[in-house]
Amino acid sequence: MLFAITPPRRSTPAERLPEIAQATIDRLSGLDLDGLVLYDIDDESSRNPVERPFPFSPTVDPSDYRTEHLGSWQTPVIVYRAVGKYPRDGLETWLSGQNAASTLTVLVGAASSGTTAPVSLADAQAMSSDLNPDLLVGGVAIPERHSRRENEHLRLIAKQEAGCRFFVTQVVYDLNAAKNLVSDYRYECESRGLTPVPIVFTFSVCGSMKTLEFLRWLGVDVPRWIENDLRHATNPLEASLEQAAATAVELIDYCRRLGVPFGLNVESVSIRREEIEASVELAAQLLAHLKT
Amino acid sequence: MLFAITPPRRSTPAERLPEIAQATIDRLSGLDLDGLVLYDIDDESSRNPVERPFPFSPTVDPSDYRTEHLGSWQTPVIVYRAVGKYPRDGLETWLSGQNAASTLTVLVGAASSGTTAPVSLADAQAMSSDLNPDLLVGGVAIPERHSRRENEHLRLIAKQEAGCRFFVTQVVYDLNAAKNLVSDYRYECESRGLTPVPIVFTFSVCGSMKTLEFLRWLGVDVPRWIENDLRHATNPLEASLEQAAATAVELIDYCRRLGVPFGLNVESVSIRREEIEASVELAAQLLAHLKT
């Protein structure tokens, strides 16, 4: 069970960073989390010609933020690396320097295949295996891509063969898409004699039309009924929380039945306080469910 | 809570019909059903150029079957009428002759708009209002059509304005499609000042690839993971039963939250004994859930 945060914007006054980090630790300390996820935000406007609903704002480097402000965090941290952002030597230094006992990483490819990055995802994976073979490297899984191309399970297996030891999905709102991916992945592993690696499913709450618009911009399939609920519900955030919890519970049951190792990750897509608090509540509910 | 059956084939020896009907009554008598649904099977090959997985075989007229063999059934019966099959005077006689206290009907339009039927669906609805205004007339709701055209909720409202007092869906495997339809229907009713009428959701189990193929032929979106389960599960029927129950429970919760009146209907798509028994088990589980 993980919780994901995005580091503060780079424009945040440096003296405020410690208190922001401490607020996060305080908010999450009541949860029995197995780890913290730190996203590495890239300007993804290259992959979507539509205007970004929230303007892109560069964020503090997740690894620096962790080192400088999250030292008191007790469980491992999964630091994302958007590999397209870094020069080769920068990535090499970073990968070599990580302590595999307390750090994991998720390597993310460039947002659009039209961009040319100094280091490709495959290069970065190979680099990690060479320089720090104990470091647990994960990859990104996108159920929506599976809905459109029906080959995401093969992409996962290719990443796995290149060294990926786990996957983290983007936010799941379309339960069927997630189940289809897990199912195809599991049976493809079986037919190749591979052991499935854990898939960590990400959930979030969505309390406003703006957040919904942003989710869609990011490529998340948000069903129409959720949009309607948001437009009309007296308490859309509560409705969204219930819906996310129900989706997660159904995926948990499904993975257990299928024998696919899984994890859960909760993120707050929005920076509104009430949406963050609802995300923490969602994580608490899912932790309670996992223990049943 | 309804249970739907298809009358026996016309090729069944007449002397076997009483025992078949009695077996159905015995099988269902343990369930506290609000009614029995009798389908009226039309040769739907006109709507699908792909070969029918099970060859079409005409069935005994549902109304005759009910009158002649299901007289001991205690609760109301919902008799389907595929309006395209009947001449005008035949439909008129039938609609006039029904006792509205014990019979409801669902009028179904011709399977393909390319065929010309003696009586259109709209005609049949008008006829029913004129000849037997107390008769409760329902219509068919197809969530899959909503996924493709996004206007099924408007079709429902048009049918409702023509006299439909309830809807019955085709078999639901795609939960999102069903929720999207209910949601759009509910909010469209609200904006027009209409009271939503009950939507009866139909569920079934699917225990074999042949049944799955048939469901798809009928236009049901069966998710890939269900197909995979069927191919690989030790007990696909049990898996399907669990999945159908989970889908139904989620729709029940959703409709309650939304304030849309609903009903449930369980049918056995297949005529295999174990699939029929699993359908009865599904109905029993859903009845138990409705009472919680």
mmCIF file of N, CA, C and O in Angstrom, chain A residues 68-107:
data_model
loop_
_atom_site.group_PDB
_atom_site.id
_atom_site.type_symbol
_atom_site.label_atom_id
_atom_site.label_comp_id
_atom_site.label_asym_id
_atom_site.label_seq_id
_atom_site.Cartn_x
_atom_site.Cartn_y
_atom_site.Cartn_z
ATOM 1 N N GLU A 68 16.346 16.005 0.998
ATOM 2 C CA GLU A 68 16.445 17.216 1.821
ATOM 3 C C GLU A 68 15.330 17.372 2.848
ATOM 4 O O GLU A 68 15.541 17.966 3.889
ATOM 5 N N HIS A 69 14.152 16.824 2.520
ATOM 6 C CA HIS A 69 13.007 17.144 3.396
ATOM 7 C C HIS A 69 12.220 15.954 3.916
ATOM 8 O O HIS A 69 11.350 16.131 4.755
ATOM 9 N N LEU A 70 12.475 14.781 3.360
ATOM 10 C CA LEU A 70 11.675 13.635 3.798
ATOM 11 C C LEU A 70 12.542 12.586 4.501
ATOM 12 O O LEU A 70 12.234 11.394 4.489
ATOM 13 N N GLY A 71 13.617 13.049 5.099
ATOM 14 C CA GLY A 71 14.561 12.138 5.762
ATOM 15 C C GLY A 71 13.915 11.339 6.879
ATOM 16 O O GLY A 71 14.336 10.217 7.184
ATOM 17 N N SER A 72 12.858 11.892 7.482
ATOM 18 C CA SER A 72 12.273 11.175 8.624
ATOM 19 C C SER A 72 11.229 10.143 8.181
ATOM 20 O O SER A 72 10.639 9.461 9.015
ATOM 21 N N TRP A 73 11.001 10.045 6.864
ATOM 22 C CA TRP A 73 10.037 9.044 6.394
ATOM 23 C C TRP A 73 10.590 7.642 6.642
ATOM 24 O O TRP A 73 11.725 7.340 6.329
ATOM 25 N N GLN A 74 9.752 6.758 7.215
ATOM 26 C CA GLN A 74 10.274 5.488 7.737
ATOM 27 C C GLN A 74 10.338 4.336 6.733
ATOM 28 O O GLN A 74 11.176 3.448 6.863
ATOM 29 N N THR A 75 9.442 4.286 5.782
ATOM 30 C CA THR A 75 9.414 3.134 4.863
ATOM 31 C C THR A 75 10.057 3.541 3.525
ATOM 32 O O THR A 75 10.355 4.719 3.308
ATOM 33 N N PRO A 76 10.287 2.577 2.630
ATOM 34 C CA PRO A 76 10.952 2.906 1.370
ATOM 35 C C PRO A 76 10.219 3.965 0.542
ATOM 36 O O PRO A 76 9.017 4.160 0.682
ATOM 37 N N VAL A 77 10.981 4.615 -0.284
ATOM 38 C CA VAL A 77 10.424 5.633 -1.182
ATOM 39 C C VAL A 77 10.652 5.195 -2.629
ATOM 40 O O VAL A 77 11.739 4.719 -2.980
ATOM 41 N N ILE A 78 9.607 5.306 -3.419
ATOM 42 C CA ILE A 78 9.699 4.977 -4.841
ATOM 43 C C ILE A 78 9.808 6.288 -5.607
ATOM 44 O O ILE A 78 8.838 7.044 -5.692
ATOM 45 N N VAL A 79 10.993 6.548 -6.102
ATOM 46 C CA VAL A 79 11.245 7.826 -6.772
ATOM 47 C C VAL A 79 11.092 7.642 -8.283
ATOM 48 O O VAL A 79 11.784 6.822 -8.888
ATOM 49 N N TYR A 80 10.169 8.379 -8.836
ATOM 50 C CA TYR A 80 9.983 8.324 -10.296
ATOM 51 C C TYR A 80 11.105 9.082 -10.984
ATOM 52 O O TYR A 80 11.617 10.083 -10.461
ATOM 53 N N ARG A 81 11.461 8.582 -12.172
ATOM 54 C CA ARG A 81 12.395 9.303 -13.035
ATOM 55 C C ARG A 81 11.797 9.375 -14.436
ATOM 56 O O ARG A 81 11.645 8.348 -15.107
ATOM 57 N N ALA A 82 11.445 10.584 -14.848
ATOM 58 C CA ALA A 82 11.014 10.790 -16.233
ATOM 59 C C ALA A 82 12.305 10.853 -17.041
ATOM 60 O O ALA A 82 12.977 11.887 -17.079
ATOM 61 N N VAL A 83 12.682 9.722 -17.626
ATOM 62 C CA VAL A 83 14.054 9.612 -18.143
ATOM 63 C C VAL A 83 14.373 10.649 -19.225
ATOM 64 O O VAL A 83 15.523 11.057 -19.383
ATOM 65 N N GLY A 84 13.344 11.090 -19.933
ATOM 66 C CA GLY A 84 13.572 12.066 -20.994
ATOM 67 C C GLY A 84 14.119 13.405 -20.506
ATOM 68 O O GLY A 84 14.638 14.197 -21.292
ATOM 69 N N LYS A 85 13.973 13.657 -19.210
ATOM 70 C CA LYS A 85 14.384 14.957 -18.670
ATOM 71 C C LYS A 85 15.877 15.056 -18.389
ATOM 72 O O LYS A 85 16.388 16.155 -18.136
ATOM 73 N N TYR A 86 16.567 13.913 -18.336
ATOM 74 C CA TYR A 86 17.922 13.921 -17.783
ATOM 75 C C TYR A 86 18.985 13.571 -18.816
ATOM 76 O O TYR A 86 18.767 12.713 -19.676
ATOM 77 N N PRO A 87 20.171 14.199 -18.683
ATOM 78 C CA PRO A 87 21.297 13.772 -19.524
ATOM 79 C C PRO A 87 21.798 12.409 -19.034
ATOM 80 O O PRO A 87 21.539 12.019 -17.888
ATOM 81 N N ARG A 88 22.498 11.713 -19.913
ATOM 82 C CA ARG A 88 22.972 10.367 -19.598
ATOM 83 C C ARG A 88 23.761 10.310 -18.284
ATOM 84 O O ARG A 88 23.486 9.488 -17.413
ATOM 85 N N ASP A 89 24.744 11.204 -18.137
ATOM 86 C CA ASP A 89 25.585 11.115 -16.934
ATOM 87 C C ASP A 89 24.799 11.425 -15.659
ATOM 88 O O ASP A 89 25.067 10.855 -14.598
ATOM 89 N N GLY A 90 23.797 12.289 -15.788
ATOM 90 C CA GLY A 90 22.972 12.592 -14.623
ATOM 91 C C GLY A 90 22.206 11.363 -14.154
ATOM 92 O O GLY A 90 22.156 11.054 -12.955
ATOM 93 N N LEU A 91 21.647 10.646 -15.098
ATOM 94 C CA LEU A 91 20.908 9.428 -14.751
ATOM 95 C C LEU A 91 21.836 8.364 -14.188
ATOM 96 O O LEU A 91 21.501 7.679 -13.216
ATOM 97 N N GLU A 92 23.003 8.242 -14.806
ATOM 98 C CA GLU A 92 23.984 7.239 -14.331
ATOM 99 C C GLU A 92 24.362 7.486 -12.888
ATOM 100 O O GLU A 92 24.361 6.585 -12.048
ATOM 101 N N THR A 93 24.674 8.748 -12.606
ATOM 102 C CA THR A 93 25.068 9.099 -11.238
ATOM 103 C C THR A 93 23.933 8.799 -10.259
ATOM 104 O O THR A 93 24.145 8.220 -9.200
ATOM 105 N N TRP A 94 22.724 9.171 -10.677
ATOM 106 C CA TRP A 94 21.600 8.972 -9.769
ATOM 107 C C TRP A 94 21.346 7.491 -9.515
ATOM 108 O O TRP A 94 21.207 7.062 -8.361
ATOM 109 N N LEU A 95 21.289 6.710 -10.578
ATOM 110 C CA LEU A 95 20.999 5.276 -10.432
ATOM 111 C C LEU A 95 22.064 4.587 -9.584
ATOM 112 O O LEU A 95 21.752 3.785 -8.703
ATOM 113 N N SER A 96 23.338 4.916 -9.816
ATOM 114 C CA SER A 96 24.429 4.285 -9.047
ATOM 115 C C SER A 96 24.341 4.648 -7.573
ATOM 116 O O SER A 96 24.724 3.859 -6.706
ATOM 117 N N GLY A 97 23.870 5.859 -7.283
ATOM 118 C CA GLY A 97 23.951 6.361 -5.917
ATOM 119 C C GLY A 97 22.827 5.918 -4.999
ATOM 120 O O GLY A 97 22.846 6.230 -3.806
ATOM 121 N N GLN A 98 21.834 5.194 -5.521
ATOM 122 C CA GLN A 98 20.691 4.862 -4.677
ATOM 123 C C GLN A 98 20.925 3.618 -3.816
ATOM 124 O O GLN A 98 21.496 2.636 -4.277
ATOM 125 N N ASN A 99 20.458 3.704 -2.592
ATOM 126 C CA ASN A 99 20.501 2.567 -1.676
ATOM 127 C C ASN A 99 19.247 1.718 -1.911
ATOM 128 O O ASN A 99 18.134 2.148 -1.611
ATOM 129 N N ALA A 100 19.480 0.518 -2.428
ATOM 130 C CA ALA A 100 18.344 -0.318 -2.836
ATOM 131 C C ALA A 100 17.479 -0.767 -1.652
ATOM 132 O O ALA A 100 16.359 -1.248 -1.841
ATOM 133 N N ALA A 101 17.988 -0.610 -0.444
ATOM 134 C CA ALA A 101 17.200 -1.022 0.721
ATOM 135 C C ALA A 101 16.101 -0.008 1.039
ATOM 136 O O ALA A 101 15.075 -0.355 1.620
ATOM 137 N N SER A 102 16.308 1.221 0.661
ATOM 138 C CA SER A 102 15.325 2.241 1.033
ATOM 139 C C SER A 102 14.721 2.962 -0.173
ATOM 140 O O SER A 102 13.798 3.754 -0.020
ATOM 141 N N THR A 103 15.257 2.677 -1.350
ATOM 142 C CA THR A 103 14.763 3.373 -2.536
ATOM 143 C C THR A 103 14.415 2.388 -3.638
ATOM 144 O O THR A 103 15.131 1.416 -3.871
ATOM 145 N N LEU A 104 13.311 2.661 -4.279
ATOM 146 C CA LEU A 104 12.959 1.971 -5.520
ATOM 147 C C LEU A 104 12.762 3.083 -6.544
ATOM 148 O O LEU A 104 12.654 4.262 -6.187
ATOM 149 N N THR A 105 12.709 2.706 -7.806
ATOM 150 C CA THR A 105 12.444 3.741 -8.797
ATOM 151 C C THR A 105 11.454 3.231 -9.833
ATOM 152 O O THR A 105 11.319 2.021 -10.045
ATOM 153 N N VAL A 106 10.741 4.153 -10.429
ATOM 154 C CA VAL A 106 9.925 3.838 -11.592
ATOM 155 C C VAL A 106 10.453 4.695 -12.734
ATOM 156 O O VAL A 106 10.515 5.931 -12.606
ATOM 157 N N LEU A 107 10.892 4.039 -13.784
ATOM 158 C CA LEU A 107 11.425 4.760 -14.943
ATOM 159 C C LEU A 107 10.294 4.984 -15.940
ATOM 160 O O LEU A 107 9.577 4.047 -16.316
#
